[in-house]
CSV table of C-alpha atoms in Angstrom, one decimal:
chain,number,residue,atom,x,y,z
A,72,UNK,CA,0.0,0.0,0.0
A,73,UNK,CA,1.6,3.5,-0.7
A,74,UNK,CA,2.0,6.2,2.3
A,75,UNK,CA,-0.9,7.8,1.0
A,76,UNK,CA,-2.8,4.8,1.9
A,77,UNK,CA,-1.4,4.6,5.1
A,78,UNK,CA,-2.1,8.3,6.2
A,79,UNK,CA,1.6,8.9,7.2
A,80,UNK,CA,5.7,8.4,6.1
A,81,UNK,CA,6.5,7.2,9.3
A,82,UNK,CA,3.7,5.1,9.9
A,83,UNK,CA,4.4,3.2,6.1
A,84,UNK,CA,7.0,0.3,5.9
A,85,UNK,CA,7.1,0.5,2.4
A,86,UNK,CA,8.9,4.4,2.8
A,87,UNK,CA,10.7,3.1,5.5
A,88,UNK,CA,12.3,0.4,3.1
A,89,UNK,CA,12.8,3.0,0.4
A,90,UNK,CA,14.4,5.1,3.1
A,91,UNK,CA,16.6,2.6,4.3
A,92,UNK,CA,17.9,0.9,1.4
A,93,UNK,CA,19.1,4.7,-0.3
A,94,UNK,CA,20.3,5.7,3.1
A,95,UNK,CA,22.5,2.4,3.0
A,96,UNK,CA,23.4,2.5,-1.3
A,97,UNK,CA,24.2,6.4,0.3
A,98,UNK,CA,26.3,5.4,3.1
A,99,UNK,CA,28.8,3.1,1.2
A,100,UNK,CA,29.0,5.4,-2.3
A,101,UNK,CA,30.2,8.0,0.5
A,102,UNK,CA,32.5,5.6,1.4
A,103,UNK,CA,33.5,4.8,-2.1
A,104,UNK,CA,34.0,8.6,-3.2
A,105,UNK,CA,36.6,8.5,-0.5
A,106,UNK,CA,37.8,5.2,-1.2
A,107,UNK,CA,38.4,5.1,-5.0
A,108,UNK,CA,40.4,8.4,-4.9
A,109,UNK,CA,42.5,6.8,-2.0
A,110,UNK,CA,42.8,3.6,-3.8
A,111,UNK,CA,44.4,5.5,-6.7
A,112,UNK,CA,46.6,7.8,-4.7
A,113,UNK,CA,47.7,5.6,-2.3
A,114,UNK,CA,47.9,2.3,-4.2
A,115,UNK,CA,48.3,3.5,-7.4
A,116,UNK,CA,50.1,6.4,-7.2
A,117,UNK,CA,48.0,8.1,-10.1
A,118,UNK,CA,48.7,11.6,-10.9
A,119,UNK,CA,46.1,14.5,-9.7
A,120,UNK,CA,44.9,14.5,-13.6
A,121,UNK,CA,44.3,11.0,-13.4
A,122,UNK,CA,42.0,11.4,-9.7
A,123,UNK,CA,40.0,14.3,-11.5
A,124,UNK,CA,39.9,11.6,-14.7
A,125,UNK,CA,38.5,9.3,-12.5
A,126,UNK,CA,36.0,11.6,-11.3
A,127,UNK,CA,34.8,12.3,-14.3
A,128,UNK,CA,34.0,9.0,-15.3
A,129,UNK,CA,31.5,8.7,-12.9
A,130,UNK,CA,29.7,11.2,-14.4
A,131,UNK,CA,30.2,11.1,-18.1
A,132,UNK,CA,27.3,8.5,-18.5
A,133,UNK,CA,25.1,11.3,-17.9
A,134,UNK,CA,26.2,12.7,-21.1
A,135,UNK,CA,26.5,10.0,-23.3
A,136,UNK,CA,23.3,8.1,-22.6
A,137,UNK,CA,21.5,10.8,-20.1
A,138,UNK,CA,18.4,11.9,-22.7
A,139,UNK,CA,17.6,8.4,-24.2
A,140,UNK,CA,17.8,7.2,-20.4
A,141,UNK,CA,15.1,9.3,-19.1
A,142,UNK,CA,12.5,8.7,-21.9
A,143,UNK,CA,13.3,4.7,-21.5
A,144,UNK,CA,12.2,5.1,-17.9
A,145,UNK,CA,9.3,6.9,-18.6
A,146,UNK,CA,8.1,3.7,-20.6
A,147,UNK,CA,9.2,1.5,-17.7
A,148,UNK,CA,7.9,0.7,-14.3
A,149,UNK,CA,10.2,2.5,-12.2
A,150,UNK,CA,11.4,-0.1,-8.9
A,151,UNK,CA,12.4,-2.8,-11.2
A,152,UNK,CA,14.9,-0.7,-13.0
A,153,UNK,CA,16.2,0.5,-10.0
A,154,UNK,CA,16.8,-3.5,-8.4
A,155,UNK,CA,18.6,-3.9,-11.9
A,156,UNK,CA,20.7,-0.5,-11.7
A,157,UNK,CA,21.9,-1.4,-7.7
A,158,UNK,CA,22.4,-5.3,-9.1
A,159,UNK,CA,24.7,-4.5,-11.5
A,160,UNK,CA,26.7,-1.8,-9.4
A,161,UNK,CA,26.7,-4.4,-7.0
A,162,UNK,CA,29.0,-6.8,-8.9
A,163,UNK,CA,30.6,-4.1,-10.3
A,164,UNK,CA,32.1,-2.4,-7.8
A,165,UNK,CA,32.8,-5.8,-6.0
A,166,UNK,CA,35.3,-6.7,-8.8
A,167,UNK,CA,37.5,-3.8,-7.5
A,168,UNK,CA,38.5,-5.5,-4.3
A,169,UNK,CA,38.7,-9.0,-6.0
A,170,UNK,CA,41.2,-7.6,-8.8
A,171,UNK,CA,43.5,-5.7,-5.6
A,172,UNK,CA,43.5,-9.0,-3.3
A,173,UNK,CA,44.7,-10.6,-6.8
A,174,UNK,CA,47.5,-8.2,-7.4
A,175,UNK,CA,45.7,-7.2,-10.8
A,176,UNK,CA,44.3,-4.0,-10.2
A,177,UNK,CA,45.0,-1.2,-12.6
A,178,UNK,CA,44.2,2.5,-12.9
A,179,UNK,CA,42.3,1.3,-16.3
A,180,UNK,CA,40.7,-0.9,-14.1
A,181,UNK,CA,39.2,2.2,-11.8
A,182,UNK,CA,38.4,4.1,-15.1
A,183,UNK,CA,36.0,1.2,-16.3
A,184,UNK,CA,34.2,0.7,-12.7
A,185,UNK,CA,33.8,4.7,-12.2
A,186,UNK,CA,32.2,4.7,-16.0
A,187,UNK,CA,29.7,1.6,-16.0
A,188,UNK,CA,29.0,2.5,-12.1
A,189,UNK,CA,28.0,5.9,-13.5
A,190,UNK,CA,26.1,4.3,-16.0
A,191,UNK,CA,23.8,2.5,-13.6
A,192,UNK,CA,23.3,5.6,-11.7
A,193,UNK,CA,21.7,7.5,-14.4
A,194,UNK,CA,19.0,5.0,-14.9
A,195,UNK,CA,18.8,4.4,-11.3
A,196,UNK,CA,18.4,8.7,-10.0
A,197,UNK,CA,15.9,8.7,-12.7
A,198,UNK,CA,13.9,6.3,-11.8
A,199,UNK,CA,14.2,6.8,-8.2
A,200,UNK,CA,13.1,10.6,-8.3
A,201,UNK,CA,10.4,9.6,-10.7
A,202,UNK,CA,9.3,6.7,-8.2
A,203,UNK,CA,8.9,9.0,-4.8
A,204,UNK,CA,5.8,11.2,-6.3
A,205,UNK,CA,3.8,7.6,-6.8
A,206,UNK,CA,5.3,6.6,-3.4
A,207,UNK,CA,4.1,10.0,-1.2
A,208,UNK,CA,1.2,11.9,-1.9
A,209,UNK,CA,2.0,15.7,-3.0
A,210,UNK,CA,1.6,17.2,0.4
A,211,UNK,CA,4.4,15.0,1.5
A,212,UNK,CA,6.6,15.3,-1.0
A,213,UNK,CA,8.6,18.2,1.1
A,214,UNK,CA,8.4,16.3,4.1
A,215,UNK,CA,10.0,13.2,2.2
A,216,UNK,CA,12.4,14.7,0.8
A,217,UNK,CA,13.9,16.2,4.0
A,218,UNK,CA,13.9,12.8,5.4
A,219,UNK,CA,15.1,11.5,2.2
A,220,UNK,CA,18.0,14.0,2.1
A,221,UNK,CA,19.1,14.4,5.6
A,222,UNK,CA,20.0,11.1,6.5
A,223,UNK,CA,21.7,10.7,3.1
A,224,UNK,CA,23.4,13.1,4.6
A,225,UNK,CA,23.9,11.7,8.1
A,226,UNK,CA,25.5,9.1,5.8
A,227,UNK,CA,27.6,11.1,4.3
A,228,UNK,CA,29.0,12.0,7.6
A,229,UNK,CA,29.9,8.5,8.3
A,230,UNK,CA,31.0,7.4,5.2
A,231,UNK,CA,34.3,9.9,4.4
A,232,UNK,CA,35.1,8.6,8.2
A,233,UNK,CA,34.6,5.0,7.7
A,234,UNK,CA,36.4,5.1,4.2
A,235,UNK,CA,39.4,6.5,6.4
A,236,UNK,CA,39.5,3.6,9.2
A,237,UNK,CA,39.1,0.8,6.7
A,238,UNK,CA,42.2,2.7,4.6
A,239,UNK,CA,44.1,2.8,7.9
A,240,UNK,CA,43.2,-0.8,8.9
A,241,UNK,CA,42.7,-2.7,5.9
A,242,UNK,CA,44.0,-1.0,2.9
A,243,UNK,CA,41.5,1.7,0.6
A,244,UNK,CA,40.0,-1.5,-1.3
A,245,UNK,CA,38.5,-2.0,1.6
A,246,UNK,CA,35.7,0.7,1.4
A,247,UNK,CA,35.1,-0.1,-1.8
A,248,UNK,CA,34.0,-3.2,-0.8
A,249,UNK,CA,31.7,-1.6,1.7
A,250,UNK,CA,30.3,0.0,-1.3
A,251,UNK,CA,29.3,-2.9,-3.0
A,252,UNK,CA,27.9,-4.6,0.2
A,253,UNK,CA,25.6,-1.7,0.6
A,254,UNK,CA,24.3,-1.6,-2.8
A,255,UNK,CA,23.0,-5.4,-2.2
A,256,UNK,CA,21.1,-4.2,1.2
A,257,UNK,CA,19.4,-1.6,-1.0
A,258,UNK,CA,17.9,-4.8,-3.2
A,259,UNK,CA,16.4,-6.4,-0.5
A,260,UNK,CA,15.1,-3.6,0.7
A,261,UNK,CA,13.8,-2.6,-2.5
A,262,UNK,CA,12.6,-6.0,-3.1
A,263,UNK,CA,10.8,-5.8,0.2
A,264,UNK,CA,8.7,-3.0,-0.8
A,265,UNK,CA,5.1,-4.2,-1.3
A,266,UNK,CA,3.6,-0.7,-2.8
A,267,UNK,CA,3.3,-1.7,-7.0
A,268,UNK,CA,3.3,1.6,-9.2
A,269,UNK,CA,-0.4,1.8,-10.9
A,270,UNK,CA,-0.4,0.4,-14.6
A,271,UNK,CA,-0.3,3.1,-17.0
A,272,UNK,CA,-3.7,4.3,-19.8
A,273,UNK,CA,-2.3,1.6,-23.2
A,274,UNK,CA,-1.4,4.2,-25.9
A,275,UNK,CA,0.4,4.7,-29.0
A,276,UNK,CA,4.5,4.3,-28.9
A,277,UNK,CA,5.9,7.1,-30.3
A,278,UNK,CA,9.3,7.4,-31.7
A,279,UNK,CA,12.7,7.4,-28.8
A,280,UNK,CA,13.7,10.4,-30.8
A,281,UNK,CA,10.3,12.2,-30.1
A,282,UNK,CA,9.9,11.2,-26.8
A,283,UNK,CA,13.2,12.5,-25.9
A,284,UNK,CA,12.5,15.7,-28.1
A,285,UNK,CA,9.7,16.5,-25.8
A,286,UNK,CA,11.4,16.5,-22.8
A,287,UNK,CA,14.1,18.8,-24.0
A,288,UNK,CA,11.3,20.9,-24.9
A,289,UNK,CA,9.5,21.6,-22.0
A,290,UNK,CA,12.6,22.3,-20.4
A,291,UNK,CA,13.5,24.7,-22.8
A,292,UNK,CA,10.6,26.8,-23.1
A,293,UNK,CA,9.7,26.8,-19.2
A,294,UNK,CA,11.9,29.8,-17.6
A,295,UNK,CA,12.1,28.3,-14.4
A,296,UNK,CA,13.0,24.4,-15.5
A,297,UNK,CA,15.3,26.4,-18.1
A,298,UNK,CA,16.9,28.2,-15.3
A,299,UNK,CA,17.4,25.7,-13.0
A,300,UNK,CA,19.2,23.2,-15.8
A,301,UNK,CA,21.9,26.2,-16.8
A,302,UNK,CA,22.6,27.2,-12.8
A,303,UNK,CA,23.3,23.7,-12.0
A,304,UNK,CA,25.5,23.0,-14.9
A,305,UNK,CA,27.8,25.9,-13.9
A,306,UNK,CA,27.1,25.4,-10.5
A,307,UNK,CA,28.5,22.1,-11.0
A,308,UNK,CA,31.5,22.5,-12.6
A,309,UNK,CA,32.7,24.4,-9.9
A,310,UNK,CA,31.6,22.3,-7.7
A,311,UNK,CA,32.6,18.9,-8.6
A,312,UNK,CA,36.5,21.0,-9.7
A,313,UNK,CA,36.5,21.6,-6.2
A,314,UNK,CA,35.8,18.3,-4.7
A,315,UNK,CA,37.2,15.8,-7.6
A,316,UNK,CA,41.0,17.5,-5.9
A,317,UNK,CA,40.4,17.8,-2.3
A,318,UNK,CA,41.6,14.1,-1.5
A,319,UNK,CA,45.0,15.5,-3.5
A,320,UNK,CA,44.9,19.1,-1.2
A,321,UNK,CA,43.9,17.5,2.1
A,322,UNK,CA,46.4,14.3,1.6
A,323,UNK,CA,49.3,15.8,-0.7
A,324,UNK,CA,49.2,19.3,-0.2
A,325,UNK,CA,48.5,19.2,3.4
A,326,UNK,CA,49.9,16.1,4.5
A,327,UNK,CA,47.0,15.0,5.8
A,328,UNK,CA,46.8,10.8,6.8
A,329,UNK,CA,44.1,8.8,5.4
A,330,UNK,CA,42.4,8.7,8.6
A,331,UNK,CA,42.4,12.5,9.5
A,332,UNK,CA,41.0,12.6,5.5
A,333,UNK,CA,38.1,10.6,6.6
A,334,UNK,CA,36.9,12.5,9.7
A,335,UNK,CA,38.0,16.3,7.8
A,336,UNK,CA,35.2,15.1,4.9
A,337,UNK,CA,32.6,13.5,8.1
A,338,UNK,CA,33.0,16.8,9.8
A,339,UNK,CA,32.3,18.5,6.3
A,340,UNK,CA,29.0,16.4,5.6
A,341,UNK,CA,28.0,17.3,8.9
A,342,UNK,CA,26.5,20.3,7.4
A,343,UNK,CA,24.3,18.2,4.9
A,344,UNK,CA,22.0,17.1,8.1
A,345,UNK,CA,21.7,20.9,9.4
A,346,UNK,CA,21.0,21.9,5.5
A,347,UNK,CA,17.9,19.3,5.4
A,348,UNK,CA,16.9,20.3,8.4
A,349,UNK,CA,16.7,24.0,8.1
A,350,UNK,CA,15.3,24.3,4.3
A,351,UNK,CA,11.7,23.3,4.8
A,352,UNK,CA,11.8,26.0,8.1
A,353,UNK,CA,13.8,28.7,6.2
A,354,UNK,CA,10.9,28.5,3.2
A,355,UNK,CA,8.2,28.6,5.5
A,356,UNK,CA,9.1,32.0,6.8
A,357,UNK,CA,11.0,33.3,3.5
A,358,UNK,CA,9.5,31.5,0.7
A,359,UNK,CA,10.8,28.6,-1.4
A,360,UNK,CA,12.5,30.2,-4.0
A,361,UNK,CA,14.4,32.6,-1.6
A,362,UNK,CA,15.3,30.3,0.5
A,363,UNK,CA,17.0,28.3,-2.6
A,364,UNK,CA,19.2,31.0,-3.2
A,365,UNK,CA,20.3,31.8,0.2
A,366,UNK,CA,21.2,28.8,0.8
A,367,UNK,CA,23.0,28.4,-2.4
A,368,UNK,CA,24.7,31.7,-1.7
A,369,UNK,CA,24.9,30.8,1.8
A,370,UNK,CA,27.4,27.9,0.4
A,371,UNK,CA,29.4,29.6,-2.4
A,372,UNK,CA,30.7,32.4,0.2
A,373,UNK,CA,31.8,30.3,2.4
A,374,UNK,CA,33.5,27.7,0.1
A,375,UNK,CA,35.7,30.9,-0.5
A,376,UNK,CA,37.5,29.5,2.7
A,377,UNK,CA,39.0,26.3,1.5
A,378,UNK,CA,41.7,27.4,-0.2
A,379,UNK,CA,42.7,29.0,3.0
A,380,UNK,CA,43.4,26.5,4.4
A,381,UNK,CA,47.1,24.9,5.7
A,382,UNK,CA,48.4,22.3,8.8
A,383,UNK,CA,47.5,22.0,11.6
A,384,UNK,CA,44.4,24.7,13.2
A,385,UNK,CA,44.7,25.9,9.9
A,386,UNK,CA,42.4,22.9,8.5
A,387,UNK,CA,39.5,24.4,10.0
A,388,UNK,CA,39.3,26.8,7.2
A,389,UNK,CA,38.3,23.9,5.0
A,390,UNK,CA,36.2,22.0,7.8
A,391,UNK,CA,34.1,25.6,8.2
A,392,UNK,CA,34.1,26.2,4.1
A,393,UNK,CA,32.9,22.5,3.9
A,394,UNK,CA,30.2,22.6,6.4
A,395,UNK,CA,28.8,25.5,4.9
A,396,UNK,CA,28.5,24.3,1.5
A,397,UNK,CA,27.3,21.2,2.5
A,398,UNK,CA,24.5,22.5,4.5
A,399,UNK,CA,23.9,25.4,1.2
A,400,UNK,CA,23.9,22.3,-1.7
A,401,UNK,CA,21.7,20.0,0.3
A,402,UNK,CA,19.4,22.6,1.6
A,403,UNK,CA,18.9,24.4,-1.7
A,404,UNK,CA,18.5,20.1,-3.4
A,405,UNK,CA,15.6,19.5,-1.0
A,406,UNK,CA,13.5,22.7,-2.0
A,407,UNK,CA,14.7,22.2,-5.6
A,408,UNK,CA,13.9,18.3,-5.9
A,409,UNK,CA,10.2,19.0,-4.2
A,410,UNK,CA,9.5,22.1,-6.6
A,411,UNK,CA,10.0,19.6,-9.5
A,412,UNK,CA,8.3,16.9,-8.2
A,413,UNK,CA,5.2,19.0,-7.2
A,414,UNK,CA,5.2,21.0,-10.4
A,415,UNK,CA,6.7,18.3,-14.0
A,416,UNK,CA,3.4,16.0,-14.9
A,417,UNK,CA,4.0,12.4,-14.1
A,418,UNK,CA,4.3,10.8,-17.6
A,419,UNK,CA,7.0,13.5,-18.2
A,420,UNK,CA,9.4,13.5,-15.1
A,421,UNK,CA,11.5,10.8,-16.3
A,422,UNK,CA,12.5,12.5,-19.9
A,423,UNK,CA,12.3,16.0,-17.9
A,424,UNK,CA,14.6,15.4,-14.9
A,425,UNK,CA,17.6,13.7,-17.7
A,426,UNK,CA,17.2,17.1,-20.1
A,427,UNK,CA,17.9,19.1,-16.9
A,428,UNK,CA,20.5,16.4,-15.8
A,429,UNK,CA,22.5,15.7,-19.0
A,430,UNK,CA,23.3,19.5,-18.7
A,431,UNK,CA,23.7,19.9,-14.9
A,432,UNK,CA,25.1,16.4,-14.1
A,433,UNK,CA,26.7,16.1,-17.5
A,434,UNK,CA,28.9,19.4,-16.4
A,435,UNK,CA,30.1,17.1,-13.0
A,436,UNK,CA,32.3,15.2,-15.9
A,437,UNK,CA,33.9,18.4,-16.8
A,438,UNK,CA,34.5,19.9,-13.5
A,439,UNK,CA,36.6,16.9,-12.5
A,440,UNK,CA,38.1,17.2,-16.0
A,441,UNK,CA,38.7,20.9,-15.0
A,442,UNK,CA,40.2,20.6,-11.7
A,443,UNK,CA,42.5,17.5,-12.1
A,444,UNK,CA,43.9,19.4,-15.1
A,445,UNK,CA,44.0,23.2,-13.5
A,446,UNK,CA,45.2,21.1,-10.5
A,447,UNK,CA,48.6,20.0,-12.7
A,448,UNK,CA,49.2,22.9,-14.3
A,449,UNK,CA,48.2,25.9,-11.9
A,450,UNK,CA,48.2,24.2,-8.4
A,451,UNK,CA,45.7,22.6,-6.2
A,452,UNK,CA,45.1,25.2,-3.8
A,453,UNK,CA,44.7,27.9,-6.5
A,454,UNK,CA,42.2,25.6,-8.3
A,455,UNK,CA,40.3,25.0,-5.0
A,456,UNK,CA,39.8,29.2,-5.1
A,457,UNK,CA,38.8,29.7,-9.1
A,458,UNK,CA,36.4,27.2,-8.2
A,459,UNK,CA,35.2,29.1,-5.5
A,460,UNK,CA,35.0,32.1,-7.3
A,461,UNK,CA,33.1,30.5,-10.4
A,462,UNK,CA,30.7,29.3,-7.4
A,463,UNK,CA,30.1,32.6,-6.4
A,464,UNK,CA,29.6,34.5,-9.9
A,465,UNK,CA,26.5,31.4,-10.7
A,466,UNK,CA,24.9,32.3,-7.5
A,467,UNK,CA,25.0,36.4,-8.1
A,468,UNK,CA,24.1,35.6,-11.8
A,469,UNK,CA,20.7,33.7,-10.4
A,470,UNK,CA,19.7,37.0,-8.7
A,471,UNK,CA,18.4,38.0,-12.5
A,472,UNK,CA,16.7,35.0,-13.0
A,473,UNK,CA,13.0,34.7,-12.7
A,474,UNK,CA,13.5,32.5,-9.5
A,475,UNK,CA,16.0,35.5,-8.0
A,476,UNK,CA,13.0,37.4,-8.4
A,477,UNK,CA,10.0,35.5,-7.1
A,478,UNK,CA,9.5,34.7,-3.1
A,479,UNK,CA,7.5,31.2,-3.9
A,480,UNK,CA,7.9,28.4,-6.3
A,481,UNK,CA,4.9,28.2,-9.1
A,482,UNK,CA,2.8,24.7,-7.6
A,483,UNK,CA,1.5,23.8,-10.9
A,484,UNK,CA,3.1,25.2,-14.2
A,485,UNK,CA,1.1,28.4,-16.2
């Protein structure tokens, strides 16, 4: 039965096996963003351009098969693809800890695992943010969300730290092994999950090519969608230039050990939790669309800090930059994931939310492109501050953007 059966989130196992099985999946990819960078530092010895490379894979799915992706999900029911997408990631990232234990790991190796790992995730966020609106009913959907987001960020917490002790005590491999373990707890849980999505009205096929035509579309000629989509690209490049290097600043740079790497980045998700927390009660007395941009702007001021940062005390520059943007980002992704749930027709969010991601998470590729190359050339620290100051100039740009200028999101689109 979904939760709007039920009469409440908390009260509805099937949410509470949703929530569980992403917090876990959550929990060990935290781990693994940790872990994988380590593995290639540390047991490697890949170059900063290779760690950025490596980030980039990850992401460069979302390119290549990113607008097919999302109308292919709009055809399909939505939990089965995602049992398939945390299947295969399963066994994928497993064979990472079975190559090191038999002395045949390679850097190639890490390349493939990041790519077809990122593969799976692009069918699997689609489907996933397409699947909650079935799950919830509308009123709920900023409620769920702020569950949803804050212990995926309570995991992220632990996972940076955990990645660190199983470096220190068992080698980097380790957490990547952790990864793969929690991806197979996600399938039971998400095989658990009684709740079946309603069949949808028989009709016509049309074309991929059409399908996927609409969806670009409507995102192009609705000014908020249209906004969003070119902020977040920008937004991440910076972003993702920032963090695809700061293993390399906090463990080369600043002679950090892979412990104190693990509870630095813990201490830095901390601020995902408060983010969650606060967004729903910051656009209650503000508004939803101010409260996206403060807390957006909120983050890229304070990121300013990072590159600040040196031994010793002097790390708490990048602990207090961290925080901040942690608690900005995830804030400013629970009002922004709820608007578009609450506002993209059903039969559309799948082909919608990949237009809007090829762009915004296709642009995670180049950032780590961007800042493991910048990082060889120009130095990691004065990466770490372009970044920054990219950051900043998206946010000031959004000021002159129909959502700088409105104090609510639209509820329905006009």
């Amino acid at each position: 039965m979904s939760v709007r059966e039920r009469g409440g989130l908390l009260r509805s196992r099937d949410f509470r096996l949703l929530w569980t099985g992403e917090t876990t999946s959550v929990l060990g990819s935290s781990i693994a963003v940790v872990a994988l960078p380590l593995v290639a530092v540390v047991t490697l010895q890949a170059s900063t351009f290779a760690v950025g490379l490596l980030t980039a894979a990850a992401w460069l799915p979302w390119l290549l098969i990113g607008l097919p992706a999302g109308a292919w999900v709009d055809r399909w029911p939505k939990r089965p693809v995602m049992l398939a997408c945390n299947t295969f990631s399963m066994l994928v990232f497993l064979s990472v800890p079975v190559a090191a234990w038999s002395g045949l790991l390679t850097m190639t190796q890490l390349l493939v695992v990041a790519l077809a790992g990122g593969t799976a995730k692009v069918f699997f966020n689609v489907a996933y943010r397409a699947y909650l609106p079935s799950l919830v009913d509308k009123e709920q959907l900023q409620e769920a969300n702020e569950k949803l987001q804050g212990s995926e960020s309570a995991a992220q917490i632990g996972g940076p730290g955990l990645a660190g002790l199983l470096a220190q005590g068992f080698g980097a491999v380790t957490g990547v092994l952790a990864d793969a373990v929690s991806f197979g707890i996600s399938v039971l849980c998400l095989r658990s999950i009684r709740y079946r999505e309603p069949a949808r009205p028989a009709k016509a096929r049309s074309r991929l090519r059409d399908e996927i035509r609409d969806g670009l579309t409507f995102v192009v000629h609705d000014r908020y969608l249209r906004v969003f989509a070119v902020f977040g690209a920008v937004s991440n490049v910076a972003l993702m230039g920032y963090q695809s290097i700061e293993v390399v600043f906090l463990a080369r740079d600043l002679g950090v050990g892979p412990g104190a790497v693990g509870l630095v980045l813990a201490l830095v998700g901390a601020g995902g939790v408060f983010g969650a927390a606060l967004s729903g009660k910051l656009a209650a007395r503000i508004g939803t669309a101010r409260a996206f941009v403060l807390c957006e702007g909120f983050g890229a001021l304070m990121m300013l800090l990072g590159p600040l940062a040196n031994g010793g005390w002097g790390l708490a520059y990048f602990v207090v930059a961290g925080f901040a943007l942690s608690a900005g980002v995830v804030g400013s992704n629970v009002l922004n994931a709820t608007f578009k749930q609450r506002y993209v027709p059903a039969a559309m969010f799948g082909r919608v939310t990949a237009s809007m991601s090829v762009l915004s998470f296709g642009a995670i590729a180049l950032g780590g492109l961007l800042g493991g190359l910048l990082g060889e050339l120009a130095g990691v620290r004065q990466t770490l501050g372009l970044m920054a100051g990219l950051e900043v100039v998206a946010v000031f740009a959004l000021l002159f953007t129909p959502i700088g200028r409105c104090r609510d999101f639209p509820a329905d689109r006009v």
